[in-house]
């Protein structure tokens, strides 16, 4: 089983409760990285949860695994409200939330950011108010024939 598939499966009940759709796209071949599967799954679930909560009307979210330049790219894209430019820089601060009025703690993306950094990776966010948000977690990949690793796909 792969980390990306498990994250997708584990978020589906929450998505259904929120009337959201979460689509999954995986590459034909597995992508391998030296990771803690539980931690990367947690980072993905946190990112997906934010995407699902981005819309009051039932978001459409895509989760895609790809690779480029020796990095695995775990991408979430939603069609939600988007994030104002001045707020994007605060997204990874602990306890920063745009949803405190409905129970947001501001820890999900902070935790995801810490997990990405602990795996020599990073998170990038692009957002357009009224159009949605794209979040990409990038993690260095390995050659599974040379070093042992976990499949992300």
XYZ file of N, CA and C in Angstrom:
459
model
N 0.834 -1.191 0.000
C 0.000 0.000 0.000
C 0.872 1.244 0.000
N 0.401 2.275 -0.600
C 1.208 3.481 -0.673
C 0.683 4.562 0.257
N 1.555 5.476 0.579
C 1.228 6.576 1.473
C 0.143 7.464 0.867
N 0.272 7.783 -0.393
C -0.689 8.672 -1.046
C -2.073 8.035 -1.095
N -2.138 6.770 -1.429
C -3.432 6.072 -1.463
C -4.072 6.013 -0.075
N -3.261 5.743 0.957
C -3.797 5.675 2.321
C -4.332 7.037 2.770
N -3.605 8.092 2.461
C -4.079 9.437 2.820
C -5.403 9.725 2.125
N -5.498 9.363 0.858
C -6.725 9.587 0.100
C -7.880 8.801 0.723
N -7.642 7.520 0.994
C -8.690 6.679 1.589
C -9.131 7.201 2.958
N -8.174 7.657 3.757
C -8.525 8.066 5.117
C -9.290 9.398 5.150
N -9.153 10.230 4.136
C -9.851 11.518 4.131
C -11.243 11.412 3.502
N -11.530 10.344 2.787
C -12.807 10.234 2.082
C -14.048 10.342 2.976
N -14.093 9.717 4.158
C -15.282 9.889 4.993
C -15.507 11.353 5.400
N -14.442 12.057 5.725
C -14.570 13.479 6.083
C -15.039 14.285 4.869
N -14.483 13.989 3.707
C -14.896 14.681 2.486
C -16.385 14.469 2.233
N -16.831 13.249 2.403
C -18.253 12.948 2.198
C -19.125 13.748 3.167
N -18.713 13.814 4.431
C -19.460 14.604 5.424
C -19.543 16.078 5.027
N -18.509 16.567 4.354
C -18.455 17.976 3.936
C -18.977 18.183 2.516
N -19.523 17.121 1.911
C -20.018 17.181 0.529
C -18.930 17.594 -0.463
N -17.717 17.157 -0.191
C -16.586 17.464 -1.066
C -16.208 16.233 -1.883
N -15.553 16.473 -2.985
C -15.044 15.408 -3.852
C -13.528 15.499 -3.831
N -12.872 14.363 -3.611
C -11.406 14.325 -3.627
C -10.965 13.311 -4.672
N -10.347 13.803 -5.731
C -9.845 12.950 -6.817
C -8.370 12.655 -6.593
N -7.946 11.474 -7.011
C -6.561 11.036 -6.844
C -5.967 10.701 -8.204
N -4.767 11.227 -8.452
C -4.025 10.919 -9.676
C -2.622 10.464 -9.285
N -2.269 9.259 -9.738
C -0.956 8.680 -9.436
C -0.208 8.391 -10.732
N 1.118 8.411 -10.670
C 1.895 8.067 -11.864
C 1.842 6.567 -12.133
N 2.229 6.174 -13.334
C 2.244 4.744 -13.687
C 3.238 3.955 -12.847
N 4.395 4.558 -12.586
C 5.431 3.875 -11.820
C 5.508 4.454 -10.416
N 5.910 3.613 -9.473
C 6.032 4.053 -8.085
C 7.119 5.106 -7.937
N 6.921 5.965 -6.968
C 7.890 6.994 -6.606
C 8.356 6.641 -5.198
N 9.672 6.558 -5.004
C 10.225 6.131 -3.725
C 10.974 7.270 -3.042
N 10.847 7.322 -1.707
C 11.549 8.317 -0.913
C 11.852 7.721 0.456
N 12.855 8.259 1.119
C 13.157 7.857 2.489
C 12.268 8.690 3.394
N 11.219 8.077 3.896
C 10.215 8.813 4.660
C 9.715 8.009 5.844
N 9.067 8.709 6.732
C 8.222 8.066 7.728
C 6.829 8.045 7.103
N 6.324 6.884 6.700
C 5.021 6.826 6.035
C 3.900 7.469 6.847
N 3.909 7.258 8.154
C 2.856 7.816 9.005
C 2.911 9.338 8.993
N 4.101 9.902 9.052
C 4.232 11.362 9.071
C 3.820 11.979 7.732
N 4.238 11.387 6.628
C 3.869 11.936 5.319
C 2.365 11.794 5.105
N 1.790 10.687 5.528
C 0.340 10.533 5.438
C -0.353 11.628 6.251
N 0.148 11.899 7.445
C -0.440 12.959 8.279
C -0.344 14.317 7.587
N 0.803 14.624 6.992
C 0.959 15.903 6.286
C -0.045 16.011 5.143
N -0.223 14.915 4.394
C -1.185 14.920 3.283
C -2.616 15.078 3.778
N -2.972 14.357 4.828
C -4.326 14.463 5.361
C -4.591 15.888 5.850
N -3.610 16.500 6.501
C -3.781 17.879 6.955
C -3.984 18.827 5.771
N -3.192 18.651 4.718
C -3.340 19.492 3.527
C -4.697 19.266 2.866
N -5.104 18.004 2.768
C -6.401 17.687 2.173
C -7.554 18.257 2.990
N -7.447 18.162 4.290
C -8.499 18.695 5.152
C -8.655 20.203 4.927
N -7.541 20.918 4.828
C -7.616 22.354 4.546
C -8.293 22.608 3.206
N -7.958 21.805 2.215
C -8.570 21.973 0.891
C -10.068 21.712 0.942
N -10.465 20.675 1.662
C -11.887 20.344 1.787
C -12.640 21.475 2.473
N -12.011 22.068 3.466
C -12.651 23.137 4.234
C -12.578 24.499 3.547
N -12.010 24.549 2.362
C -11.807 25.819 1.657
C -13.085 26.378 1.050
N -14.129 25.587 1.037
C -15.370 26.007 0.400
C -16.555 25.642 1.270
N -17.504 26.533 1.370
C -18.728 26.245 2.125
C -19.716 25.429 1.305
N -19.487 25.322 0.014
C -20.459 24.696 -0.875
C -20.087 23.279 -1.288
N -19.025 22.716 -0.726
C -18.583 21.383 -1.137
C -17.477 21.506 -2.158
N -16.267 21.450 -1.696
C -15.100 21.662 -2.558
C -14.855 20.476 -3.483
N -14.192 20.760 -4.579
C -13.616 19.722 -5.424
C -12.112 19.843 -5.240
N -11.497 18.737 -4.841
C -10.085 18.724 -4.502
C -9.399 17.652 -5.328
N -8.194 17.949 -5.787
C -7.402 16.914 -6.449
C -6.127 16.694 -5.652
N -5.752 15.440 -5.534
C -4.483 15.032 -4.933
C -3.704 14.331 -6.029
N -2.520 14.849 -6.319
C -1.706 14.313 -7.402
C -0.293 14.049 -6.906
N 0.235 12.890 -7.263
C 1.636 12.573 -7.002
C 2.372 12.619 -8.323
N 3.453 13.353 -8.354
C 4.301 13.416 -9.540
C 5.745 13.510 -9.107
N 6.620 13.678 -10.081
C 8.024 13.885 -9.742
C 8.680 14.766 -10.792
N 9.628 15.555 -10.312
C 10.386 16.441 -11.192
C 11.683 16.805 -10.476
N 12.761 16.810 -11.204
C 14.060 17.217 -10.663
C 14.428 16.467 -9.380
N 14.260 15.147 -9.397
C 14.610 14.285 -8.267
C 13.840 14.611 -6.997
N 12.613 15.114 -7.185
C 11.735 15.380 -6.047
C 10.361 14.807 -6.319
N 9.790 14.208 -5.271
C 8.385 13.800 -5.332
C 7.558 15.042 -5.056
N 6.506 15.222 -5.838
C 5.617 16.371 -5.679
C 4.233 15.862 -5.293
N 3.824 16.150 -4.087
C 2.512 15.772 -3.577
C 1.675 17.050 -3.602
N 0.739 17.104 -4.523
C 0.029 18.354 -4.799
C -1.456 18.244 -4.468
N -1.971 19.236 -3.751
C -3.412 19.359 -3.564
C -3.852 20.649 -4.247
N -4.967 20.569 -4.943
C -5.547 21.736 -5.610
C -7.035 21.747 -5.275
N -7.531 22.913 -4.870
C -8.962 23.021 -4.560
C -9.568 24.201 -5.309
N -10.882 24.208 -5.345
C -11.612 25.289 -6.002
C -12.291 26.186 -4.969
N -11.665 26.347 -3.824
C -12.254 27.082 -2.717
C -12.119 28.589 -2.817
N -12.238 29.221 -1.670
C -12.239 30.680 -1.573
C -10.908 31.315 -1.941
N -9.837 30.583 -1.804
C -8.516 31.155 -2.009
C -8.062 31.899 -0.756
N -6.805 32.297 -0.752
C -6.204 32.933 0.415
C -5.668 34.291 -0.018
N -6.047 35.359 0.684
C -5.505 36.671 0.344
C -3.974 36.667 0.418
N -3.348 37.398 -0.490
C -1.887 37.393 -0.626
C -1.160 37.638 0.698
N -1.605 38.559 1.496
C -0.937 38.880 2.750
C -1.026 37.790 3.800
N -1.935 36.852 3.619
C -2.110 35.785 4.608
C -1.328 34.517 4.283
N -0.931 34.349 3.040
C -0.215 33.137 2.632
C 1.047 32.950 3.457
N 1.758 34.030 3.738
C 3.024 33.930 4.477
C 2.844 33.450 5.914
N 1.625 33.493 6.451
C 1.371 33.073 7.831
C 0.832 31.650 7.953
N 0.540 31.009 6.841
C -0.141 29.712 6.867
C 0.561 28.646 7.697
N 1.873 28.696 7.772
C 2.619 27.643 8.465
C 2.966 28.016 9.901
N 2.503 29.170 10.355
C 2.718 29.573 11.746
C 1.784 28.772 12.651
N 2.311 28.218 13.753
C 1.443 27.488 14.681
C 0.316 28.392 15.196
N -0.859 27.850 15.249
C -2.071 28.489 15.758
C -2.605 29.617 14.868
N -2.064 29.772 13.676
C -2.635 30.744 12.740
C -3.751 30.031 11.976
N -4.951 30.567 12.050
C -6.077 29.957 11.365
C -6.984 31.024 10.790
N -7.510 30.754 9.628
C -8.515 31.614 9.014
C -9.913 31.116 9.382
N -9.978 30.056 10.204
C -11.262 29.430 10.512
C -11.483 29.248 12.011
N -10.954 30.118 12.841
C -11.123 29.950 14.285
C -12.590 30.007 14.694
N -13.413 30.706 13.938
C -14.836 30.810 14.279
C -15.602 29.506 14.094
N -15.032 28.543 13.375
C -15.699 27.253 13.179
C -14.838 26.090 13.669
N -13.903 26.390 14.564
C -13.149 25.321 15.198
C -11.759 25.054 14.667
N -11.268 25.871 13.744
C -9.905 25.669 13.250
C -8.887 25.966 14.331
N -7.851 25.126 14.440
C -6.828 25.325 15.473
C -5.572 25.995 14.935
N -5.395 25.966 13.628
C -4.189 26.552 13.063
C -2.972 25.662 13.200
N -3.176 24.384 13.408
C -2.036 23.470 13.564
C -1.797 22.580 12.353
N -2.810 22.341 11.521
C -2.680 21.390 10.419
C -1.532 21.686 9.471
N -1.493 22.889 8.926
C -0.428 23.215 7.969
C 0.905 23.450 8.659
N 0.870 23.879 9.915
C 2.107 24.019 10.676
C 2.765 22.650 10.856
N 1.963 21.661 11.208
C 2.468 20.293 11.361
C 2.961 19.755 10.018
N 2.185 19.963 8.959
C 2.587 19.499 7.623
C 3.914 20.123 7.215
N 4.080 21.412 7.497
C 5.327 22.106 7.170
C 6.502 21.497 7.929
N 6.308 21.226 9.217
C 7.366 20.607 10.015
C 7.742 19.227 9.502
N 6.754 18.452 9.089
C 7.013 17.114 8.555
C 7.787 17.211 7.246
N 7.388 18.124 6.371
C 8.115 18.294 5.099
C 9.566 18.672 5.367
N 9.793 19.607 6.263
C 11.166 20.045 6.584
C 11.984 18.894 7.173
N 11.354 18.079 8.026
C 12.050 16.943 8.639
C 12.455 15.901 7.601
N 11.826 15.927 6.428
C 12.140 15.004 5.335
C 12.950 15.694 4.236
N 13.632 16.791 4.600
C 14.453 17.575 3.659
C 13.620 18.118 2.498
N 12.348 18.369 2.790
C 11.446 18.876 1.762
C 10.954 20.268 2.080
N 9.947 20.678 1.345
C 9.359 21.989 1.568
C 7.911 21.995 1.096
N 7.201 23.050 1.459
C 5.822 23.245 1.009
C 5.733 24.607 0.339
N 5.068 24.621 -0.801
C 4.812 25.871 -1.510
C 3.308 26.025 -1.675
N 2.838 27.265 -1.605
C 1.423 27.553 -1.747
C 1.237 28.639 -2.800
N 0.284 28.404 -3.695
C -0.152 29.408 -4.658
C -1.658 29.516 -4.493
N -2.170 30.733 -4.410
C -3.598 30.895 -4.201
C -4.110 32.144 -4.906
N -5.321 32.045 -5.402
C -5.997 33.175 -6.022
C -7.360 33.299 -5.341
N -7.603 34.470 -4.744
C -8.881 34.688 -4.069
C -10.017 34.472 -5.059
N -10.975 33.650 -4.660
C -12.127 33.348 -5.499
C -11.922 32.198 -6.464
N -10.685 31.687 -6.585
C -10.410 30.605 -7.535
C -9.868 29.334 -6.898
N -9.252 29.435 -5.741
C -8.738 28.240 -5.093
C -7.268 28.317 -4.756
N -6.763 27.187 -4.279
C -5.399 27.121 -3.764
C -4.716 25.850 -4.241
N -3.430 25.985 -4.514
C -2.565 24.855 -4.880
C -1.474 24.781 -3.824
N -1.320 23.608 -3.202
C -0.289 23.382 -2.205
C 0.551 22.204 -2.676
N 1.868 22.373 -2.657
C 2.766 21.310 -3.106
C 3.784 20.998 -2.017
N 3.786 19.728 -1.599
C 4.820 19.222 -0.695
C 5.845 18.528 -1.577
N 7.097 18.976 -1.515
C 8.150 18.316 -2.303
C 9.123 17.631 -1.356
N 9.505 16.411 -1.734
C 10.396 15.580 -0.928
C 11.403 14.926 -1.876
N 12.681 14.887 -1.501
C 13.666 14.224 -2.365
C 13.318 12.748 -2.585
N 13.477 12.288 -3.829
C 13.234 10.880 -4.136
C 14.562 10.135 -4.158
N 14.467 8.808 -4.113
C 15.645 7.963 -4.174
C 15.453 6.939 -5.278
N 16.548 6.352 -5.691
C 16.488 5.243 -6.634
C 16.268 3.978 -5.814
N 15.112 3.381 -5.931
C 14.753 2.210 -5.132
C 15.672 1.024 -5.402
N 16.369 1.030 -6.523
C 17.308 -0.049 -6.813
C 18.621 0.105 -6.064
N 18.881 1.319 -5.554
C 20.132 1.595 -4.871
C 19.937 1.655 -3.355
N 18.903 2.374 -2.904
C 18.644 2.558 -1.489
C 17.220 2.098 -1.149
N 17.032 1.560 0.041
C 15.665 1.204 0.421
C 14.839 2.461 0.707
N 13.572 2.385 0.363
C 12.681 3.522 0.609
C 11.251 3.065 0.610
N 10.366 3.992 0.882
C 8.942 3.717 0.926
C 8.296 4.232 -0.365
N 7.334 3.489 -0.913
C 6.634 3.998 -2.094
C 5.614 5.063 -1.699
N 5.618 6.169 -2.418
C 4.626 7.218 -2.211
C 3.387 6.967 -3.056
N 3.541 6.208 -4.148
C 2.402 5.991 -5.045
C 1.749 4.655 -4.810
